[in-house]
Coordinates of C-alpha atoms and ligand atoms in Angstrom, one line a residue:
M788 CA 19.5 98.6 103.8
Y789 CA 22.9 100.3 104.6
D790 CA 26.0 98.3 105.3
C791 CA 26.5 100.5 108.4
I792 CA 24.6 103.3 110.2
V793 CA 26.8 105.6 112.2
V794 CA 25.1 107.6 115.0
G795 CA 26.9 110.8 115.8
T796 CA 29.2 112.8 113.5
G797 CA 31.9 114.0 115.9
P798 CA 35.5 112.9 115.3
A799 CA 34.7 109.2 116.0
G800 CA 31.6 108.8 113.9
A801 CA 32.9 111.0 111.0
T802 CA 36.2 109.0 110.9
A803 CA 34.5 105.6 110.9
S804 CA 32.1 106.8 108.2
Y805 CA 35.0 108.1 106.0
H806 CA 37.0 104.9 106.2
L807 CA 34.0 102.6 105.6
A808 CA 32.7 104.7 102.7
K809 CA 36.2 104.8 101.2
K810 CA 36.3 101.0 101.3
G811 CA 33.1 101.0 99.2
H812 CA 30.5 100.3 101.9
S813 CA 27.2 102.0 102.0
V814 CA 27.1 104.3 105.1
L815 CA 24.4 106.4 106.7
M816 CA 25.5 109.1 109.1
L817 CA 22.9 110.4 111.5
D818 CA 23.3 113.4 113.9
K819 CA 20.7 115.0 116.0
A820 CA 22.3 118.4 115.5
K821 CA 22.1 120.7 112.5
L822 CA 25.6 120.5 111.0
P823 CA 28.1 122.1 111.2
R824 CA 27.5 122.1 115.0
Y825 CA 29.3 123.7 117.9
K826 CA 31.0 121.3 120.5
P827 CA 32.3 122.7 123.7
C828 CA 36.1 121.9 123.4
G829 CA 39.5 123.5 123.7
G830 CA 40.2 122.3 120.2
G831 CA 43.8 121.3 120.8
V832 CA 44.5 118.4 118.4
S833 CA 47.7 116.3 118.1
A834 CA 49.0 116.5 114.5
V835 CA 49.6 112.7 114.7
I836 CA 46.0 112.2 113.5
Q837 CA 47.1 113.2 110.0
E838 CA 48.7 109.8 109.6
W839 CA 45.3 108.1 109.8
F840 CA 43.8 109.9 106.8
D841 CA 44.8 110.3 103.1
F842 CA 43.5 113.9 102.8
D843 CA 45.1 117.1 104.1
F844 CA 43.7 118.7 107.2
T845 CA 45.1 122.2 106.5
P846 CA 41.7 123.8 105.6
A847 CA 40.3 122.6 109.0
I848 CA 43.1 124.0 111.2
S849 CA 42.5 127.5 112.7
L850 CA 46.2 127.9 113.7
K851 CA 49.2 125.9 114.8
S852 CA 50.7 126.6 118.2
D853 CA 54.4 125.9 118.6
R854 CA 54.9 126.8 122.3
V855 CA 53.3 125.6 125.5
Y856 CA 53.5 127.6 128.8
C857 CA 52.5 126.0 132.1
T858 CA 52.0 127.9 135.3
W859 CA 51.2 127.4 139.0
E860 CA 49.1 130.4 140.3
H861 CA 50.5 132.5 137.4
Q862 CA 54.0 131.8 138.5
E863 CA 56.7 129.1 138.3
S864 CA 56.4 129.2 134.5
I865 CA 57.5 126.2 132.4
E866 CA 58.0 126.8 128.7
V867 CA 58.1 124.0 126.2
S868 CA 58.8 124.3 122.5
M869 CA 56.7 121.9 120.3
G870 CA 59.6 121.8 117.8
N871 CA 58.5 120.3 114.5
H872 CA 55.2 119.2 115.9
P873 CA 53.0 122.2 116.6
I874 CA 49.7 121.6 118.2
W875 CA 46.8 122.1 115.9
M876 CA 44.1 124.5 117.2
V877 CA 40.8 123.8 115.6
R878 CA 37.2 125.1 115.8
R879 CA 35.2 122.0 116.3
D880 CA 32.3 123.1 114.0
V881 CA 34.9 123.5 111.2
F882 CA 37.1 120.5 112.0
D883 CA 34.3 117.9 112.6
Y884 CA 32.3 119.0 109.6
F885 CA 35.4 118.8 107.4
I886 CA 35.8 115.1 108.1
V887 CA 32.0 114.6 107.6
Q888 CA 32.3 116.3 104.2
Q889 CA 35.2 114.0 103.2
A890 CA 33.0 111.0 104.2
V891 CA 30.2 112.4 102.0
K892 CA 32.7 112.8 99.1
Q893 CA 33.4 109.1 99.5
G894 CA 29.6 108.3 99.1
A895 CA 28.4 108.3 102.7
I896 CA 24.8 109.7 103.2
L897 CA 24.4 112.4 105.8
K898 CA 21.1 113.1 107.6
D899 CA 21.6 115.8 110.3
E900 CA 18.8 117.1 112.6
T901 CA 17.9 113.4 112.9
E902 CA 17.9 112.1 116.5
V903 CA 18.1 108.4 117.2
I904 CA 15.5 107.7 119.9
D905 CA 15.3 103.9 119.8
L906 CA 16.7 100.7 118.3
D907 CA 15.6 97.3 117.4
Y908 CA 17.6 94.2 116.2
K909 CA 15.7 91.8 113.9
L910 CA 17.2 88.8 112.2
D911 CA 20.0 90.4 110.1
R912 CA 19.6 94.1 110.7
W913 CA 19.5 97.0 113.1
I914 CA 16.4 99.1 112.9
V915 CA 17.3 102.7 113.9
K916 CA 14.3 104.7 115.0
T917 CA 14.1 108.5 114.6
P918 CA 11.3 111.1 114.6
D919 CA 11.7 111.1 110.7
G920 CA 11.2 107.4 110.4
E921 CA 13.2 104.1 110.6
F922 CA 16.6 103.3 108.9
H923 CA 17.9 99.8 108.4
G924 CA 21.6 98.8 108.7
R925 CA 23.5 95.6 108.8
Y926 CA 26.0 97.1 111.2
L927 CA 25.7 100.0 113.7
I928 CA 28.3 102.3 115.3
G929 CA 27.3 104.3 118.4
A930 CA 29.5 107.4 118.3
D931 CA 27.1 109.8 120.1
G932 CA 29.5 111.3 122.6
A933 CA 29.6 111.8 126.4
K934 CA 25.9 112.6 126.6
G935 CA 24.7 110.0 124.1
V936 CA 22.1 107.2 124.5
M937 CA 23.6 104.6 122.2
A938 CA 25.5 102.6 124.9
K939 CA 22.3 102.3 126.9
L940 CA 20.1 101.5 123.8
L941 CA 22.6 98.8 122.7
G942 CA 22.4 97.2 126.2
F943 CA 25.9 97.9 127.4
G944 CA 24.7 98.4 131.0
K945 CA 26.8 100.2 133.5
Q946 CA 29.9 101.4 131.7
K947 CA 33.4 101.9 133.2
K948 CA 33.9 105.6 133.0
L949 CA 34.8 108.6 135.1
V950 CA 32.6 111.5 134.3
A951 CA 34.6 114.7 134.5
G952 CA 33.2 118.2 134.2
A953 CA 34.5 121.2 132.2
L954 CA 33.4 124.7 131.4
E955 CA 34.6 126.3 128.1
I956 CA 34.4 130.0 127.4
E957 CA 34.9 131.4 123.8
I958 CA 36.4 134.9 123.8
P959 CA 36.3 136.6 120.4
Y960 CA 39.5 138.5 119.7
Q961 CA 40.9 139.4 116.3
K962 CA 44.6 140.0 116.8
Q963 CA 46.8 137.0 117.6
D964 CA 50.4 138.0 118.2
N965 CA 51.3 134.9 120.2
P966 CA 49.6 131.8 119.2
H967 CA 50.8 130.0 122.3
T968 CA 49.1 127.3 124.4
Y969 CA 48.7 127.9 128.1
F970 CA 47.9 125.6 131.1
E971 CA 47.4 126.8 134.7
F972 CA 47.5 124.1 137.3
G973 CA 47.3 126.1 140.6
F974 CA 43.7 127.4 140.6
V975 CA 41.6 124.4 139.8
K976 CA 41.4 121.8 142.5
H977 CA 42.0 118.3 140.9
G978 CA 42.3 119.7 137.3
Y979 CA 43.6 122.6 135.3
A980 CA 42.6 125.7 133.4
W981 CA 43.6 126.3 129.8
N982 CA 43.9 129.1 127.2
F983 CA 44.0 127.8 123.7
P984 CA 44.5 130.3 120.9
K985 CA 42.4 130.4 117.7
A986 CA 42.8 132.6 114.6
D987 CA 39.7 134.6 115.7
G988 CA 39.9 134.4 119.5
F989 CA 40.6 132.2 122.5
S990 CA 39.1 129.1 124.0
M991 CA 39.5 129.3 127.7
G992 CA 38.3 126.7 130.1
A993 CA 38.6 124.8 133.3
G994 CA 38.0 121.2 134.2
V995 CA 38.2 118.7 137.0
F996 CA 39.5 115.3 136.1
T997 CA 39.2 113.1 139.2
S998 CA 36.2 111.7 141.1
Q999 CA 36.9 114.3 143.9
R1000 CA 34.5 117.2 143.6
K1001 CA 35.3 120.5 145.5
A1002 CA 32.9 123.4 145.2
Q1003 CA 34.7 125.9 143.0
S1004 CA 33.5 128.4 140.5
F1005 CA 34.9 127.6 137.1
H1006 CA 33.5 130.9 135.7
K1007 CA 35.4 132.9 138.4
I1008 CA 38.6 130.9 137.8
I1009 CA 38.5 131.6 134.1
E1010 CA 37.6 135.2 134.6
D1011 CA 40.7 135.7 136.8
Y1012 CA 42.8 133.6 134.4
A1013 CA 41.6 135.7 131.4
S1014 CA 42.6 138.9 133.2
Q1015 CA 46.2 137.7 133.1
F1016 CA 46.0 137.9 129.3
N1017 CA 44.2 141.3 129.5
L1018 CA 41.1 139.6 128.3
T1019 CA 37.6 140.1 129.7
L1020 CA 34.5 137.8 129.4
T1021 CA 32.2 140.6 128.4
Q1022 CA 31.5 139.3 124.9
A1023 CA 32.3 135.7 125.7
T1024 CA 29.9 132.7 125.4
Q1025 CA 30.2 129.8 127.9
H1026 CA 29.3 126.1 127.7
G1027 CA 29.5 123.4 130.3
H1028 CA 29.9 119.7 129.2
P1029 CA 30.7 116.4 130.7
I1030 CA 33.8 114.3 129.6
A1031 CA 33.7 110.5 129.7
L1032 CA 37.2 109.6 130.9
W1033 CA 38.7 106.1 130.4
N1034 CA 38.3 104.1 133.6
G1035 CA 39.2 100.6 132.6
N1036 CA 38.9 98.3 129.6
Q1037 CA 35.4 97.1 128.7
K1038 CA 33.5 95.3 126.0
L1039 CA 32.7 97.7 123.1
H1040 CA 31.0 95.2 120.8
T1041 CA 27.7 93.5 120.7
D1042 CA 25.5 92.0 117.9
N1043 CA 26.8 93.7 114.8
A1044 CA 27.3 96.9 116.7
L1045 CA 30.2 98.8 118.2
L1046 CA 30.8 101.8 120.4
A1047 CA 33.4 104.4 119.4
G1048 CA 34.7 107.7 120.7
E1049 CA 33.4 109.2 124.0
S1050 CA 30.4 106.9 124.0
A1051 CA 33.2 104.2 124.5
C1052 CA 34.8 106.3 127.2
V1053 CA 38.1 106.7 125.5
V1054 CA 39.3 110.1 126.9
D1055 CA 42.8 110.2 128.4
P1056 CA 42.2 110.5 132.2
F1057 CA 45.4 112.5 132.8
T1058 CA 45.2 115.2 130.0
A1059 CA 41.5 114.9 129.1
E1060 CA 42.5 114.6 125.4
G1061 CA 39.6 113.1 123.6
I1062 CA 39.8 114.0 119.9
R1063 CA 42.8 111.8 119.0
P1064 CA 41.4 108.7 120.9
S1065 CA 38.0 109.2 119.4
I1066 CA 39.5 109.3 115.9
F1067 CA 41.6 106.3 116.7
S1068 CA 38.6 104.3 117.9
G1069 CA 36.5 105.4 114.8
L1070 CA 39.3 104.2 112.6
K1071 CA 39.6 100.8 114.4
A1072 CA 35.7 100.4 114.4
S1073 CA 35.7 100.9 110.6
E1074 CA 38.4 98.3 110.2
A1075 CA 36.5 95.8 112.4
I1076 CA 33.2 96.3 110.5
H1077 CA 35.0 96.1 107.1
N1078 CA 36.7 92.8 108.3
S1079 CA 33.4 91.5 109.5
I1080 CA 31.7 92.2 106.2
S1081 CA 34.7 90.5 104.5
R1082 CA 33.8 87.4 106.7
S1083 CA 36.8 87.6 109.0
S1084 CA 35.8 85.6 112.1
H1085 CA 35.4 87.4 115.5
A1086 CA 36.1 90.8 113.8
L1087 CA 33.9 92.8 116.2
E1088 CA 35.2 91.0 119.3
K1089 CA 38.7 91.9 118.1
Y1090 CA 37.8 95.6 118.1
S1091 CA 37.3 95.4 121.9
Q1092 CA 40.6 93.6 122.2
I1093 CA 42.5 96.1 120.0
M1094 CA 41.1 99.1 121.9
A1095 CA 42.2 97.4 125.2
E1096 CA 45.6 96.5 123.9
E1097 CA 46.5 99.6 121.9
W1098 CA 44.7 102.3 123.8
G1099 CA 43.7 100.8 127.2
R1100 CA 47.3 99.6 127.9
E1101 CA 48.4 103.3 127.7
M1102 CA 45.4 104.6 129.6
I1103 CA 46.2 102.5 132.6
W1104 CA 49.4 104.5 133.0
A1105 CA 47.6 107.8 132.3
Q1106 CA 45.1 106.9 135.0
R1107 CA 47.8 106.1 137.6
L1108 CA 49.6 109.4 136.8
A1109 CA 46.3 111.3 137.1
Q1110 CA 45.6 109.7 140.5
V1111 CA 48.9 110.8 141.9
F1112 CA 49.2 114.2 140.1
Y1113 CA 45.7 115.5 140.8
R1114 CA 45.8 114.4 144.4
F1115 CA 49.1 116.2 145.1
P1116 CA 49.1 118.7 142.2
H1117 CA 51.6 121.2 143.6
L1118 CA 54.1 118.4 144.3
G1119 CA 53.4 117.1 140.8
Y1120 CA 54.0 120.5 139.4
N1121 CA 57.2 120.9 141.3
V1122 CA 58.5 117.7 139.7
M1123 CA 57.8 119.3 136.3
T1124 CA 59.6 122.5 137.2
K1125 CA 62.6 120.6 138.6
N1126 CA 62.7 118.3 135.7
P1127 CA 61.9 120.4 132.7
K1128 CA 62.3 117.2 130.6
S1129 CA 59.1 115.8 132.1
A1130 CA 57.1 118.6 130.4
I1131 CA 58.8 117.9 127.1
T1132 CA 58.0 114.3 127.6
M1133 CA 54.3 115.1 128.0
T1134 CA 54.3 117.0 124.7
K1135 CA 56.0 113.9 123.1
I1136 CA 53.2 111.7 124.4
F1137 CA 50.7 114.1 122.9
N1138 CA 52.5 113.9 119.6
G1139 CA 52.6 110.2 119.6
E1140 CA 56.5 110.2 119.7
L1141 CA 56.5 108.5 123.1
S1142 CA 53.9 106.3 124.8
Y1143 CA 52.8 106.5 128.5
S1144 CA 54.1 103.0 129.1
Q1145 CA 57.5 104.1 128.0
V1146 CA 57.7 106.9 130.4
A1147 CA 55.1 106.6 133.1
Q1148 CA 56.9 104.3 135.4
K1149 CA 59.8 106.8 135.6
A1150 CA 57.4 109.7 136.1
L1151 CA 55.5 107.9 138.8
K1152 CA 58.8 107.1 140.6
L1153 CA 59.7 110.8 140.5
L1154 CA 56.3 111.7 141.9
M1155 CA 56.4 109.0 144.7
N1156 CA 59.9 110.0 145.8
I1157 CA 59.1 113.6 146.7
Ligands
FAD605 C1 35.1 121.7 127.6 C2 35.8 120.6 126.9 C3 37.1 120.8 126.3 C4 37.8 119.8 125.6 N1 39.0 120.1 125.0 C5 39.6 119.1 124.3 C6 40.8 119.4 123.6 O1 41.3 120.6 123.6 N2 41.4 118.4 122.9 C7 40.9 117.1 122.9 O2 41.5 116.3 122.3 N3 39.7 116.8 123.5 C8 39.0 117.8 124.2 N4 37.8 117.5 124.8 C9 37.2 116.2 124.6 C10 36.6 116.1 123.1 O3 35.8 117.2 122.9 C11 35.7 114.9 123.0 O4 36.4 113.8 123.6 C12 35.3 114.5 121.6 O5 34.5 115.5 121.1 C13 34.6 113.2 121.5 O6 34.3 112.9 120.2 P1 33.1 111.9 119.7 O7 33.1 111.8 118.3 O8 33.1 110.7 120.5 O9 31.7 112.7 120.2 P2 31.2 114.2 120.0 O10 32.2 115.1 119.4 O11 30.6 114.6 121.3 O12 30.0 114.0 118.9 C14 28.9 113.3 119.2 C15 27.8 113.6 118.2 O13 26.7 112.7 118.4 C16 25.5 113.5 118.2 N5 24.4 112.8 118.9 C17 24.3 112.7 120.3 N6 23.2 112.0 120.6 C18 22.6 111.6 119.4 C19 21.5 110.9 119.0 N7 20.7 110.3 119.9 N8 21.1 110.8 117.7 C20 22.0 111.3 116.8 N9 23.1 112.0 117.0 C21 23.4 112.2 118.3 C22 25.8 114.9 118.7 O14 25.0 115.9 118.2 C23 27.3 115.0 118.3 O15 27.4 115.7 117.0 C24 37.2 118.5 125.5 C25 35.9 118.3 126.1 C26 35.2 119.3 126.8 C27 33.9 119.0 127.3

């Protein structure tokens, strides 16, 4: 019997597995995909995540982007330097598998191409059912992403989440003179389009991040946006994927089991950043299970509390900002152009240098007063 079975090896599951294995616990990682696996994602990662690991992420970074450009219908450009905190641009197959390999080095067992189809809880253990047989674990972490089944199988019922939609298009391109990061706010109703550079191409995409849905062709928007960079979609591959945005604090623990990452709906509802919060929740889930194994009382219950206090408290502000910004996007964008500091502030939030709660009240006041 394993101390912990982790279902899903994205940033959340791989992080939890690494930290549990490092503390000497026996860990089984299950993923239905053959690893390394592709995940539709812009691949922009805050460098702050390095602080949560004792190994160097350099081999997993495609390139570092030191400048961000925002536009409204290709105009009204805002330029922000990332200073000493460039954004990491990663290929998710490389990045996620890199963390998985670190977990394996610490002794975690990996079984990919193994889909969890059902669960049972008996006496002192979780029985995890897959087409390849059953696995037994004292603890369980559901980290199976936005399309996962673990929350349902664990009996969490209706979760508080806002399901956003995004389309990502990979454009192969060898030469990268300007590894800059681009956001376009004018063409997508209730969302934005992006162009994130990689060493071997671009990840372009468009997403809607509110409950309002307007008929709009993401493909057409991205095609037009790409033409601004003299890029075509002829050799591009495209992938649609839901995003489970944070929509309120909720219980993330049950009998000897926790939810982490997007299956716990941790994604920032304003920026749609999901990698950093998924890693954060994976880290906190590993600490909770370690504490529970060490007989600390209410350790799993405390995980739900910690996620509410340390992440949810911030997300309340992110959600308020999103509600105002995506409802009146041009007004919101005007605030950014008139107050260039607000764009710098957003990059500082992404870097972990500032928190939403420190700045959001001021930002909301600016948005309300226009
Ligand atoms: C188009 C798009 C662009 C994005 N861009 C960014 C970005 O630039 N920056 C950012 O921070 N975030 C971005 N995100 C969000 C980010 O990709 C996710 O929040 C993040 O991947 C969540 O990590 P996770 O570990 O929770 O789950 P995932 O990365 O989704 O991993 C879940 C894993 O679980 C496995 N799995 C699922 N079901 C089962 C099962 N039944 N049994 C076994 N295994 C299973 C899957 O195969 C998968 O490997 C983007 C999302 C989308 C859709």
